[in-house]
Amino acid sequence: MPRKPLLIFLLTLFLTVLQVQWAAPADGYDAEALSLLSPEVLGAYPGVLLLFLQAVFARRAMPVARQAALCTGLLAVYWLLANYVTFDVRVASWSTFSPLEIWMHVLPASVISIAVCGAAYFGVSCFILRQGSARK
């Protein structure tokens, strides 16, 4: 695997794990019951999608800042949905939460973590993409 896609994938995986753990810590939850929703597994899905999108963007000669902005926006939406699902499985499954109440818990818990991780993703992915294009 070429270096640039591998770095983007690892960045996506790392920041997804960080963001999901930050927004919804796993303290006191059964790890076996949450294996499909573990942060590591959740990070692989957007990693593959963003690699595909990066390939499409590169073929269309899209500017690096626009590539990073689109990928960061998609990743932020994914993180928000991952936080919703994680909260639903970990907390709301044993209580009576309406979807609106779940969103009222998830949104405040997610704002800071998504903003910080999104800014980190945008900055580092711009750096990685510019380094790759500068060598050509």
mmCIF file of N, CA and C in Angstrom:
data_model
loop_
_atom_site.group_PDB
_atom_site.id
_atom_site.type_symbol
_atom_site.label_atom_id
_atom_site.label_comp_id
_atom_site.label_asym_id
_atom_site.label_seq_id
_atom_site.Cartn_x
_atom_site.Cartn_y
_atom_site.Cartn_z
ATOM 1 N N MET A 1 0.847 -1.168 0.000
ATOM 2 C CA MET A 1 0.000 0.000 0.000
ATOM 3 C C MET A 1 0.898 1.238 0.000
ATOM 4 N N PRO A 2 0.615 2.197 -0.869
ATOM 5 C CA PRO A 2 1.407 3.420 -0.887
ATOM 6 C C PRO A 2 1.322 4.161 0.451
ATOM 7 N N ARG A 3 2.296 4.997 0.681
ATOM 8 C CA ARG A 3 2.438 5.645 1.981
ATOM 9 C C ARG A 3 1.306 6.619 2.298
ATOM 10 N N LYS A 4 0.909 7.457 1.343
ATOM 11 C CA LYS A 4 -0.108 8.477 1.600
ATOM 12 C C LYS A 4 -1.456 7.865 1.986
ATOM 13 N N PRO A 5 -1.997 6.876 1.244
ATOM 14 C CA PRO A 5 -3.265 6.268 1.677
ATOM 15 C C PRO A 5 -3.164 5.558 3.026
ATOM 16 N N LEU A 6 -2.024 4.941 3.291
ATOM 17 C CA LEU A 6 -1.852 4.273 4.575
ATOM 18 C C LEU A 6 -1.885 5.289 5.720
ATOM 19 N N LEU A 7 -1.222 6.417 5.535
ATOM 20 C CA LEU A 7 -1.230 7.448 6.575
ATOM 21 C C LEU A 7 -2.629 8.026 6.790
ATOM 22 N N ILE A 8 -3.374 8.242 5.717
ATOM 23 C CA ILE A 8 -4.754 8.737 5.833
ATOM 24 C C ILE A 8 -5.614 7.717 6.572
ATOM 25 N N PHE A 9 -5.463 6.435 6.229
ATOM 26 C CA PHE A 9 -6.239 5.380 6.899
ATOM 27 C C PHE A 9 -5.898 5.326 8.390
ATOM 28 N N LEU A 10 -4.613 5.348 8.717
ATOM 29 C CA LEU A 10 -4.204 5.295 10.125
ATOM 30 C C LEU A 10 -4.663 6.536 10.886
ATOM 31 N N LEU A 11 -4.620 7.687 10.248
ATOM 32 C CA LEU A 11 -5.111 8.912 10.866
ATOM 33 C C LEU A 11 -6.602 8.807 11.163
ATOM 34 N N THR A 12 -7.356 8.306 10.191
ATOM 35 C CA THR A 12 -8.800 8.128 10.376
ATOM 36 C C THR A 12 -9.084 7.151 11.502
ATOM 37 N N LEU A 13 -8.374 6.045 11.520
ATOM 38 C CA LEU A 13 -8.566 5.039 12.564
ATOM 39 C C LEU A 13 -8.240 5.617 13.934
ATOM 40 N N PHE A 14 -7.095 6.267 14.055
ATOM 41 C CA PHE A 14 -6.677 6.833 15.339
ATOM 42 C C PHE A 14 -7.662 7.879 15.850
ATOM 43 N N LEU A 15 -8.043 8.830 14.980
ATOM 44 C CA LEU A 15 -8.934 9.897 15.423
ATOM 45 C C LEU A 15 -10.344 9.394 15.705
ATOM 46 N N THR A 16 -10.797 8.362 14.991
ATOM 47 C CA THR A 16 -12.114 7.802 15.286
ATOM 48 C C THR A 16 -12.111 7.124 16.648
ATOM 49 N N VAL A 17 -11.066 6.362 16.930
ATOM 50 C CA VAL A 17 -10.954 5.723 18.245
ATOM 51 C C VAL A 17 -10.912 6.793 19.338
ATOM 52 N N LEU A 18 -10.101 7.818 19.133
ATOM 53 C CA LEU A 18 -9.987 8.895 20.112
ATOM 54 C C LEU A 18 -11.328 9.594 20.320
ATOM 55 N N GLN A 19 -11.990 9.949 19.247
ATOM 56 C CA GLN A 19 -13.238 10.697 19.335
ATOM 57 C C GLN A 19 -14.335 9.875 20.001
ATOM 58 N N VAL A 20 -14.485 8.608 19.624
ATOM 59 C CA VAL A 20 -15.544 7.776 20.214
ATOM 60 C C VAL A 20 -15.273 7.547 21.697
ATOM 61 N N GLN A 21 -14.022 7.303 22.062
ATOM 62 C CA GLN A 21 -13.694 7.110 23.477
ATOM 63 C C GLN A 21 -13.892 8.405 24.266
ATOM 64 N N TRP A 22 -13.589 9.528 23.657
ATOM 65 C CA TRP A 22 -13.731 10.816 24.317
ATOM 66 C C TRP A 22 -15.209 11.142 24.538
ATOM 67 N N ALA A 23 -16.031 10.926 23.528
ATOM 68 C CA ALA A 23 -17.446 11.278 23.625
ATOM 69 C C ALA A 23 -18.248 10.287 24.460
ATOM 70 N N ALA A 24 -17.849 9.009 24.455
ATOM 71 C CA ALA A 24 -18.600 7.981 25.178
ATOM 72 C C ALA A 24 -17.637 6.966 25.764
ATOM 73 N N PRO A 25 -17.040 7.258 26.906
ATOM 74 C CA PRO A 25 -16.093 6.319 27.501
ATOM 75 C C PRO A 25 -16.736 4.963 27.771
ATOM 76 N N ALA A 26 -15.925 3.908 27.703
ATOM 77 C CA ALA A 26 -16.436 2.544 27.840
ATOM 78 C C ALA A 26 -16.312 2.012 29.260
ATOM 79 N N ASP A 27 -16.096 2.876 30.237
ATOM 80 C CA ASP A 27 -15.947 2.421 31.617
ATOM 81 C C ASP A 27 -17.215 1.734 32.103
ATOM 82 N N GLY A 28 -17.054 0.523 32.619
ATOM 83 C CA GLY A 28 -18.169 -0.202 33.205
ATOM 84 C C GLY A 28 -19.052 -0.939 32.232
ATOM 85 N N TYR A 29 -18.651 -1.052 30.966
ATOM 86 C CA TYR A 29 -19.467 -1.751 29.981
ATOM 87 C C TYR A 29 -18.798 -3.046 29.574
ATOM 88 N N ASP A 30 -19.603 -4.020 29.232
ATOM 89 C CA ASP A 30 -19.105 -5.325 28.827
ATOM 90 C C ASP A 30 -18.490 -5.220 27.434
ATOM 91 N N ALA A 31 -17.204 -5.488 27.331
ATOM 92 C CA ALA A 31 -16.502 -5.349 26.050
ATOM 93 C C ALA A 31 -16.960 -6.384 25.033
ATOM 94 N N GLU A 32 -17.325 -7.581 25.471
ATOM 95 C CA GLU A 32 -17.755 -8.609 24.523
ATOM 96 C C GLU A 32 -19.064 -8.237 23.846
ATOM 97 N N ALA A 33 -19.961 -7.617 24.574
ATOM 98 C CA ALA A 33 -21.257 -7.240 24.002
ATOM 99 C C ALA A 33 -21.120 -6.100 23.002
ATOM 100 N N LEU A 34 -20.031 -5.373 23.057
ATOM 101 C CA LEU A 34 -19.851 -4.202 22.199
ATOM 102 C C LEU A 34 -18.786 -4.396 21.134
ATOM 103 N N SER A 35 -18.437 -5.643 20.820
ATOM 104 C CA SER A 35 -17.320 -5.880 19.909
ATOM 105 C C SER A 35 -17.548 -5.273 18.531
ATOM 106 N N LEU A 36 -18.784 -5.286 18.017
ATOM 107 C CA LEU A 36 -19.041 -4.690 16.707
ATOM 108 C C LEU A 36 -19.067 -3.173 16.755
ATOM 109 N N LEU A 37 -19.247 -2.624 17.945
ATOM 110 C CA LEU A 37 -19.268 -1.170 18.087
ATOM 111 C C LEU A 37 -18.022 -0.654 18.786
ATOM 112 N N SER A 38 -16.982 -1.466 18.823
ATOM 113 C CA SER A 38 -15.747 -0.991 19.450
ATOM 114 C C SER A 38 -15.184 0.142 18.603
ATOM 115 N N PRO A 39 -14.511 1.081 19.238
ATOM 116 C CA PRO A 39 -13.962 2.210 18.470
ATOM 117 C C PRO A 39 -13.015 1.779 17.360
ATOM 118 N N GLU A 40 -12.280 0.687 17.587
ATOM 119 C CA GLU A 40 -11.348 0.229 16.564
ATOM 120 C C GLU A 40 -12.085 -0.233 15.310
ATOM 121 N N VAL A 41 -13.190 -0.943 15.501
ATOM 122 C CA VAL A 41 -13.983 -1.409 14.358
ATOM 123 C C VAL A 41 -14.680 -0.223 13.705
ATOM 124 N N LEU A 42 -15.211 0.681 14.529
ATOM 125 C CA LEU A 42 -15.874 1.863 13.980
ATOM 126 C C LEU A 42 -14.919 2.715 13.150
ATOM 127 N N GLY A 43 -13.641 2.697 13.461
ATOM 128 C CA GLY A 43 -12.665 3.475 12.716
ATOM 129 C C GLY A 43 -12.310 2.895 11.365
ATOM 130 N N ALA A 44 -12.501 1.602 11.188
ATOM 131 C CA ALA A 44 -12.152 0.970 9.911
ATOM 132 C C ALA A 44 -13.142 1.346 8.809
ATOM 133 N N TYR A 45 -14.401 1.503 9.140
ATOM 134 C CA TYR A 45 -15.404 1.828 8.120
ATOM 135 C C TYR A 45 -15.143 3.154 7.421
ATOM 136 N N PRO A 46 -14.995 4.258 8.160
ATOM 137 C CA PRO A 46 -14.734 5.509 7.449
ATOM 138 C C PRO A 46 -13.347 5.544 6.817
ATOM 139 N N GLY A 47 -12.412 4.783 7.375
ATOM 140 C CA GLY A 47 -11.073 4.733 6.792
ATOM 141 C C GLY A 47 -11.102 4.228 5.370
ATOM 142 N N VAL A 48 -11.839 3.160 5.136
ATOM 143 C CA VAL A 48 -11.952 2.597 3.790
ATOM 144 C C VAL A 48 -12.712 3.555 2.879
ATOM 145 N N LEU A 49 -13.808 4.136 3.367
ATOM 146 C CA LEU A 49 -14.593 5.074 2.559
ATOM 147 C C LEU A 49 -13.758 6.291 2.172
ATOM 148 N N LEU A 50 -13.006 6.831 3.121
ATOM 149 C CA LEU A 50 -12.206 8.017 2.817
ATOM 150 C C LEU A 50 -11.052 7.708 1.865
ATOM 151 N N LEU A 51 -10.512 6.502 1.930
ATOM 152 C CA LEU A 51 -9.487 6.119 0.948
ATOM 153 C C LEU A 51 -10.073 6.090 -0.458
ATOM 154 N N PHE A 52 -11.269 5.546 -0.584
ATOM 155 C CA PHE A 52 -11.938 5.530 -1.883
ATOM 156 C C PHE A 52 -12.199 6.960 -2.371
ATOM 157 N N LEU A 53 -12.707 7.813 -1.489
ATOM 158 C CA LEU A 53 -12.974 9.197 -1.875
ATOM 159 C C LEU A 53 -11.691 9.941 -2.256
ATOM 160 N N GLN A 54 -10.615 9.695 -1.535
ATOM 161 C CA GLN A 54 -9.348 10.336 -1.873
ATOM 162 C C GLN A 54 -8.889 9.935 -3.275
ATOM 163 N N ALA A 55 -9.101 8.678 -3.638
ATOM 164 C CA ALA A 55 -8.735 8.227 -4.979
ATOM 165 C C ALA A 55 -9.580 8.933 -6.039
ATOM 166 N N VAL A 56 -10.874 9.080 -5.776
ATOM 167 C CA VAL A 56 -11.757 9.779 -6.715
ATOM 168 C C VAL A 56 -11.360 11.247 -6.813
ATOM 169 N N PHE A 57 -11.103 11.875 -5.682
ATOM 170 C CA PHE A 57 -10.714 13.287 -5.690
ATOM 171 C C PHE A 57 -9.394 13.501 -6.424
ATOM 172 N N ALA A 58 -8.453 12.589 -6.254
ATOM 173 C CA ALA A 58 -7.155 12.726 -6.920
ATOM 174 C C ALA A 58 -7.310 12.620 -8.435
ATOM 175 N N ARG A 59 -8.190 11.734 -8.887
ATOM 176 C CA ARG A 59 -8.405 11.603 -10.336
ATOM 177 C C ARG A 59 -9.066 12.846 -10.921
ATOM 178 N N ARG A 60 -9.839 13.543 -10.129
ATOM 179 C CA ARG A 60 -10.508 14.758 -10.598
ATOM 180 C C ARG A 60 -9.657 16.007 -10.380
ATOM 181 N N ALA A 61 -8.462 15.837 -9.851
ATOM 182 C CA ALA A 61 -7.523 16.940 -9.594
ATOM 183 C C ALA A 61 -8.161 18.030 -8.730
ATOM 184 N N MET A 62 -8.863 17.601 -7.683
ATOM 185 C CA MET A 62 -9.494 18.534 -6.755
ATOM 186 C C MET A 62 -8.430 19.144 -5.838
ATOM 187 N N PRO A 63 -8.566 20.428 -5.509
ATOM 188 C CA PRO A 63 -7.596 21.054 -4.603
ATOM 189 C C PRO A 63 -7.537 20.329 -3.248
ATOM 190 N N VAL A 64 -6.361 20.333 -2.652
ATOM 191 C CA VAL A 64 -6.126 19.600 -1.403
ATOM 192 C C VAL A 64 -7.027 20.094 -0.286
ATOM 193 N N ALA A 65 -7.184 21.406 -0.154
ATOM 194 C CA ALA A 65 -8.009 21.944 0.934
ATOM 195 C C ALA A 65 -9.468 21.495 0.784
ATOM 196 N N ARG A 66 -9.964 21.444 -0.433
ATOM 197 C CA ARG A 66 -11.341 20.992 -0.654
ATOM 198 C C ARG A 66 -11.472 19.506 -0.355
ATOM 199 N N GLN A 67 -10.477 18.711 -0.751
ATOM 200 C CA GLN A 67 -10.498 17.280 -0.427
ATOM 201 C C GLN A 67 -10.566 17.072 1.079
ATOM 202 N N ALA A 68 -9.690 17.771 1.795
ATOM 203 C CA ALA A 68 -9.633 17.616 3.247
ATOM 204 C C ALA A 68 -10.918 18.111 3.899
ATOM 205 N N ALA A 69 -11.489 19.194 3.398
ATOM 206 C CA ALA A 69 -12.726 19.728 3.976
ATOM 207 C C ALA A 69 -13.896 18.765 3.771
ATOM 208 N N LEU A 70 -14.030 18.220 2.569
ATOM 209 C CA LEU A 70 -15.115 17.266 2.314
ATOM 210 C C LEU A 70 -14.968 16.006 3.162
ATOM 211 N N CYS A 71 -13.761 15.495 3.233
ATOM 212 C CA CYS A 71 -13.531 14.285 4.036
ATOM 213 C C CYS A 71 -13.742 14.566 5.522
ATOM 214 N N THR A 72 -13.337 15.724 5.986
ATOM 215 C CA THR A 72 -13.540 16.080 7.386
ATOM 216 C C THR A 72 -15.028 16.215 7.700
ATOM 217 N N GLY A 73 -15.782 16.824 6.806
ATOM 218 C CA GLY A 73 -17.230 16.949 7.006
ATOM 219 C C GLY A 73 -17.920 15.595 7.056
ATOM 220 N N LEU A 74 -17.559 14.719 6.123
ATOM 221 C CA LEU A 74 -18.147 13.371 6.135
ATOM 222 C C LEU A 74 -17.758 12.608 7.396
ATOM 223 N N LEU A 75 -16.527 12.758 7.805
ATOM 224 C CA LEU A 75 -16.059 12.080 9.006
ATOM 225 C C LEU A 75 -16.769 12.619 10.247
ATOM 226 N N ALA A 76 -17.014 13.917 10.309
ATOM 227 C CA ALA A 76 -17.728 14.503 11.450
ATOM 228 C C ALA A 76 -19.152 13.976 11.539
ATOM 229 N N VAL A 77 -19.817 13.853 10.398
ATOM 230 C CA VAL A 77 -21.171 13.275 10.389
ATOM 231 C C VAL A 77 -21.123 11.817 10.837
ATOM 232 N N TYR A 78 -20.150 11.077 10.353
ATOM 233 C CA TYR A 78 -19.997 9.683 10.764
ATOM 234 C C TYR A 78 -19.754 9.583 12.267
ATOM 235 N N TRP A 79 -18.893 10.446 12.802
ATOM 236 C CA TRP A 79 -18.606 10.426 14.230
ATOM 237 C C TRP A 79 -19.858 10.711 15.046
ATOM 238 N N LEU A 80 -20.664 11.662 14.601
ATOM 239 C CA LEU A 80 -21.888 11.988 15.320
ATOM 240 C C LEU A 80 -22.841 10.794 15.328
ATOM 241 N N LEU A 81 -22.985 10.151 14.185
ATOM 242 C CA LEU A 81 -23.844 8.959 14.120
ATOM 243 C C LEU A 81 -23.275 7.809 14.944
ATOM 244 N N ALA A 82 -21.957 7.651 14.946
ATOM 245 C CA ALA A 82 -21.326 6.611 15.764
ATOM 246 C C ALA A 82 -21.556 6.887 17.245
ATOM 247 N N ASN A 83 -21.490 8.146 17.646
ATOM 248 C CA ASN A 83 -21.765 8.504 19.037
ATOM 249 C C ASN A 83 -23.216 8.210 19.398
ATOM 250 N N TYR A 84 -24.128 8.482 18.471
ATOM 251 C CA TYR A 84 -25.546 8.195 18.705
ATOM 252 C C TYR A 84 -25.766 6.696 18.915
ATOM 253 N N VAL A 85 -25.217 5.899 18.008
ATOM 254 C CA VAL A 85 -25.388 4.444 18.100
ATOM 255 C C VAL A 85 -24.726 3.900 19.362
ATOM 256 N N THR A 86 -23.544 4.395 19.678
ATOM 257 C CA THR A 86 -22.840 3.941 20.876
ATOM 258 C C THR A 86 -23.636 4.282 22.132
ATOM 259 N N PHE A 87 -24.164 5.488 22.213
ATOM 260 C CA PHE A 87 -24.972 5.870 23.369
ATOM 261 C C PHE A 87 -26.237 5.024 23.434
ATOM 262 N N ASP A 88 -26.841 4.790 22.281
ATOM 263 C CA ASP A 88 -28.064 3.978 22.238
ATOM 264 C C ASP A 88 -27.804 2.572 22.756
ATOM 265 N N VAL A 89 -26.694 1.969 22.365
ATOM 266 C CA VAL A 89 -26.377 0.602 22.791
ATOM 267 C C VAL A 89 -25.935 0.558 24.246
ATOM 268 N N ARG A 90 -25.120 1.513 24.658
ATOM 269 C CA ARG A 90 -24.543 1.459 26.005
ATOM 270 C C ARG A 90 -25.480 1.961 27.091
ATOM 271 N N VAL A 91 -26.257 2.989 26.809
ATOM 272 C CA VAL A 91 -27.060 3.610 27.856
ATOM 273 C C VAL A 91 -28.550 3.479 27.597
ATOM 274 N N ALA A 92 -28.989 3.871 26.430
ATOM 275 C CA ALA A 92 -30.423 3.935 26.160
ATOM 276 C C ALA A 92 -31.071 2.563 26.032
ATOM 277 N N SER A 93 -30.292 1.538 25.805
ATOM 278 C CA SER A 93 -30.880 0.199 25.634
ATOM 279 C C SER A 93 -31.488 -0.326 26.923
ATOM 280 N N TRP A 94 -31.002 0.103 28.069
ATOM 281 C CA TRP A 94 -31.549 -0.376 29.327
ATOM 282 C C TRP A 94 -32.467 0.655 29.995
ATOM 283 N N SER A 95 -32.811 1.698 29.278
ATOM 284 C CA SER A 95 -33.688 2.721 29.815
ATOM 285 C C SER A 95 -34.686 3.136 28.744
ATOM 286 N N THR A 96 -35.537 4.054 29.092
ATOM 287 C CA THR A 96 -36.551 4.497 28.141
ATOM 288 C C THR A 96 -36.192 5.893 27.634
ATOM 289 N N PHE A 97 -35.380 5.920 26.605
ATOM 290 C CA PHE A 97 -34.999 7.162 25.955
ATOM 291 C C PHE A 97 -35.709 7.261 24.619
ATOM 292 N N SER A 98 -36.257 8.416 24.328
ATOM 293 C CA SER A 98 -36.783 8.657 22.993
ATOM 294 C C SER A 98 -35.612 9.069 22.106
ATOM 295 N N PRO A 99 -35.775 8.997 20.788
ATOM 296 C CA PRO A 99 -34.674 9.449 19.909
ATOM 297 C C PRO A 99 -34.274 10.903 20.177
ATOM 298 N N LEU A 100 -35.234 11.759 20.498
ATOM 299 C CA LEU A 100 -34.917 13.150 20.795
ATOM 300 C C LEU A 100 -34.085 13.257 22.068
ATOM 301 N N GLU A 101 -34.408 12.481 23.080
ATOM 302 C CA GLU A 101 -33.633 12.496 24.319
ATOM 303 C C GLU A 101 -32.223 11.965 24.100
ATOM 304 N N ILE A 102 -32.085 10.969 23.232
ATOM 305 C CA ILE A 102 -30.747 10.462 22.912
ATOM 306 C C ILE A 102 -29.925 11.563 22.261
ATOM 307 N N TRP A 103 -30.522 12.267 21.286
ATOM 308 C CA TRP A 103 -29.803 13.360 20.634
ATOM 309 C C TRP A 103 -29.455 14.464 21.631
ATOM 310 N N MET A 104 -30.337 14.710 22.617
ATOM 311 C CA MET A 104 -30.064 15.743 23.619
ATOM 312 C C MET A 104 -28.876 15.362 24.506
ATOM 313 N N HIS A 105 -28.591 14.074 24.652
ATOM 314 C CA HIS A 105 -27.416 13.633 25.395
ATOM 315 C C HIS A 105 -26.173 13.569 24.504
ATOM 316 N N VAL A 106 -26.365 13.133 23.258
ATOM 317 C CA VAL A 106 -25.232 12.903 22.358
ATOM 318 C C VAL A 106 -24.638 14.214 21.842
ATOM 319 N N LEU A 107 -25.471 15.157 21.449
ATOM 320 C CA LEU A 107 -24.951 16.398 20.859
ATOM 321 C C LEU A 107 -24.019 17.170 21.792
ATOM 322 N N PRO A 108 -24.410 17.452 23.036
ATOM 323 C CA PRO A 108 -23.468 18.179 23.900
ATOM 324 C C PRO A 108 -22.187 17.398 24.193
ATOM 325 N N ALA A 109 -22.305 16.077 24.295
ATOM 326 C CA ALA A 109 -21.119 15.262 24.577
ATOM 327 C C ALA A 109 -20.193 15.164 23.369
ATOM 328 N N SER A 110 -20.711 15.415 22.180
ATOM 329 C CA SER A 110 -19.943 15.219 20.950
ATOM 330 C C SER A 110 -19.328 16.490 20.384
ATOM 331 N N VAL A 111 -19.840 17.633 20.733
ATOM 332 C CA VAL A 111 -19.427 18.878 20.079
ATOM 333 C C VAL A 111 -17.920 19.123 20.203
ATOM 334 N N ILE A 112 -17.399 19.077 21.407
ATOM 335 C CA ILE A 112 -15.982 19.393 21.607
ATOM 336 C C ILE A 112 -15.090 18.326 20.993
ATOM 337 N N SER A 113 -15.433 17.056 21.209
ATOM 338 C CA SER A 113 -14.580 15.989 20.685
ATOM 339 C C SER A 113 -14.572 15.980 19.159
ATOM 340 N N ILE A 114 -15.709 16.219 18.541
ATOM 341 C CA ILE A 114 -15.762 16.245 17.075
ATOM 342 C C ILE A 114 -15.030 17.476 16.537
ATOM 343 N N ALA A 115 -15.170 18.610 17.201
ATOM 344 C CA ALA A 115 -14.478 19.820 16.738
ATOM 345 C C ALA A 115 -12.964 19.659 16.818
ATOM 346 N N VAL A 116 -12.467 19.137 17.929
ATOM 347 C CA VAL A 116 -11.020 18.993 18.095
ATOM 348 C C VAL A 116 -10.470 17.931 17.150
ATOM 349 N N CYS A 117 -11.124 16.772 17.109
ATOM 350 C CA CYS A 117 -10.649 15.695 16.230
ATOM 351 C C CYS A 117 -10.820 16.068 14.758
ATOM 352 N N GLY A 118 -11.881 16.791 14.424
ATOM 353 C CA GLY A 118 -12.080 17.245 13.050
ATOM 354 C C GLY A 118 -11.016 18.229 12.615
ATOM 355 N N ALA A 119 -10.669 19.164 13.494
ATOM 356 C CA ALA A 119 -9.602 20.119 13.176
ATOM 357 C C ALA A 119 -8.266 19.402 13.002
ATOM 358 N N ALA A 120 -8.018 18.420 13.871
ATOM 359 C CA ALA A 120 -6.782 17.644 13.744
ATOM 360 C C ALA A 120 -6.764 16.866 12.437
ATOM 361 N N TYR A 121 -7.894 16.264 12.076
ATOM 362 C CA TYR A 121 -7.957 15.507 10.829
ATOM 363 C C TYR A 121 -7.726 16.432 9.633
ATOM 364 N N PHE A 122 -8.389 17.580 9.636
ATOM 365 C CA PHE A 122 -8.241 18.510 8.514
ATOM 366 C C PHE A 122 -6.783 18.956 8.361
ATOM 367 N N GLY A 123 -6.172 19.352 9.455
ATOM 368 C CA GLY A 123 -4.788 19.834 9.390
ATOM 369 C C GLY A 123 -3.802 18.765 8.961
ATOM 370 N N VAL A 124 -3.896 17.601 9.578
ATOM 371 C CA VAL A 124 -2.936 16.539 9.256
ATOM 372 C C VAL A 124 -3.175 15.984 7.857
ATOM 373 N N SER A 125 -4.453 15.836 7.462
ATOM 374 C CA SER A 125 -4.699 15.308 6.116
ATOM 375 C C SER A 125 -4.258 16.313 5.044
ATOM 376 N N CYS A 126 -4.433 17.601 5.286
ATOM 377 C CA CYS A 126 -3.898 18.603 4.344
ATOM 378 C C CYS A 126 -2.390 18.475 4.227
ATOM 379 N N PHE A 127 -1.726 18.313 5.354
ATOM 380 C CA PHE A 127 -0.277 18.156 5.358
ATOM 381 C C PHE A 127 0.133 16.900 4.587
ATOM 382 N N ILE A 128 -0.527 15.775 4.850
ATOM 383 C CA ILE A 128 -0.196 14.516 4.169
ATOM 384 C C ILE A 128 -0.435 14.630 2.672
ATOM 385 N N LEU A 129 -1.576 15.186 2.293
ATOM 386 C CA LEU A 129 -1.901 15.293 0.865
ATOM 387 C C LEU A 129 -0.966 16.261 0.145
ATOM 388 N N ARG A 130 -0.576 17.327 0.802
ATOM 389 C CA ARG A 130 0.353 18.277 0.170
ATOM 390 C C ARG A 130 1.749 17.683 0.033
ATOM 391 N N GLN A 131 2.162 16.908 1.022
ATOM 392 C CA GLN A 131 3.471 16.249 0.955
ATOM 393 C C GLN A 131 3.510 15.258 -0.202
ATOM 394 N N GLY A 132 2.427 14.554 -0.392
ATOM 395 C CA GLY A 132 2.384 13.569 -1.467
ATOM 396 C C GLY A 132 2.415 14.218 -2.836
ATOM 397 N N SER A 133 1.727 15.367 -2.977
ATOM 398 C CA SER A 133 1.688 16.028 -4.282
ATOM 399 C C SER A 133 2.954 16.842 -4.534
ATOM 400 N N ALA A 134 3.651 17.250 -3.496
ATOM 401 C CA ALA A 134 4.872 18.036 -3.677
ATOM 402 C C ALA A 134 6.020 17.172 -4.195
ATOM 403 N N ARG A 135 5.960 15.876 -3.924
ATOM 404 C CA ARG A 135 7.034 14.986 -4.361
ATOM 405 C C ARG A 135 6.927 14.601 -5.833
ATOM 406 N N LYS A 136 5.766 14.756 -6.409
ATOM 407 C CA LYS A 136 5.572 14.325 -7.798
ATOM 408 C C LYS A 136 6.218 15.216 -8.784
#
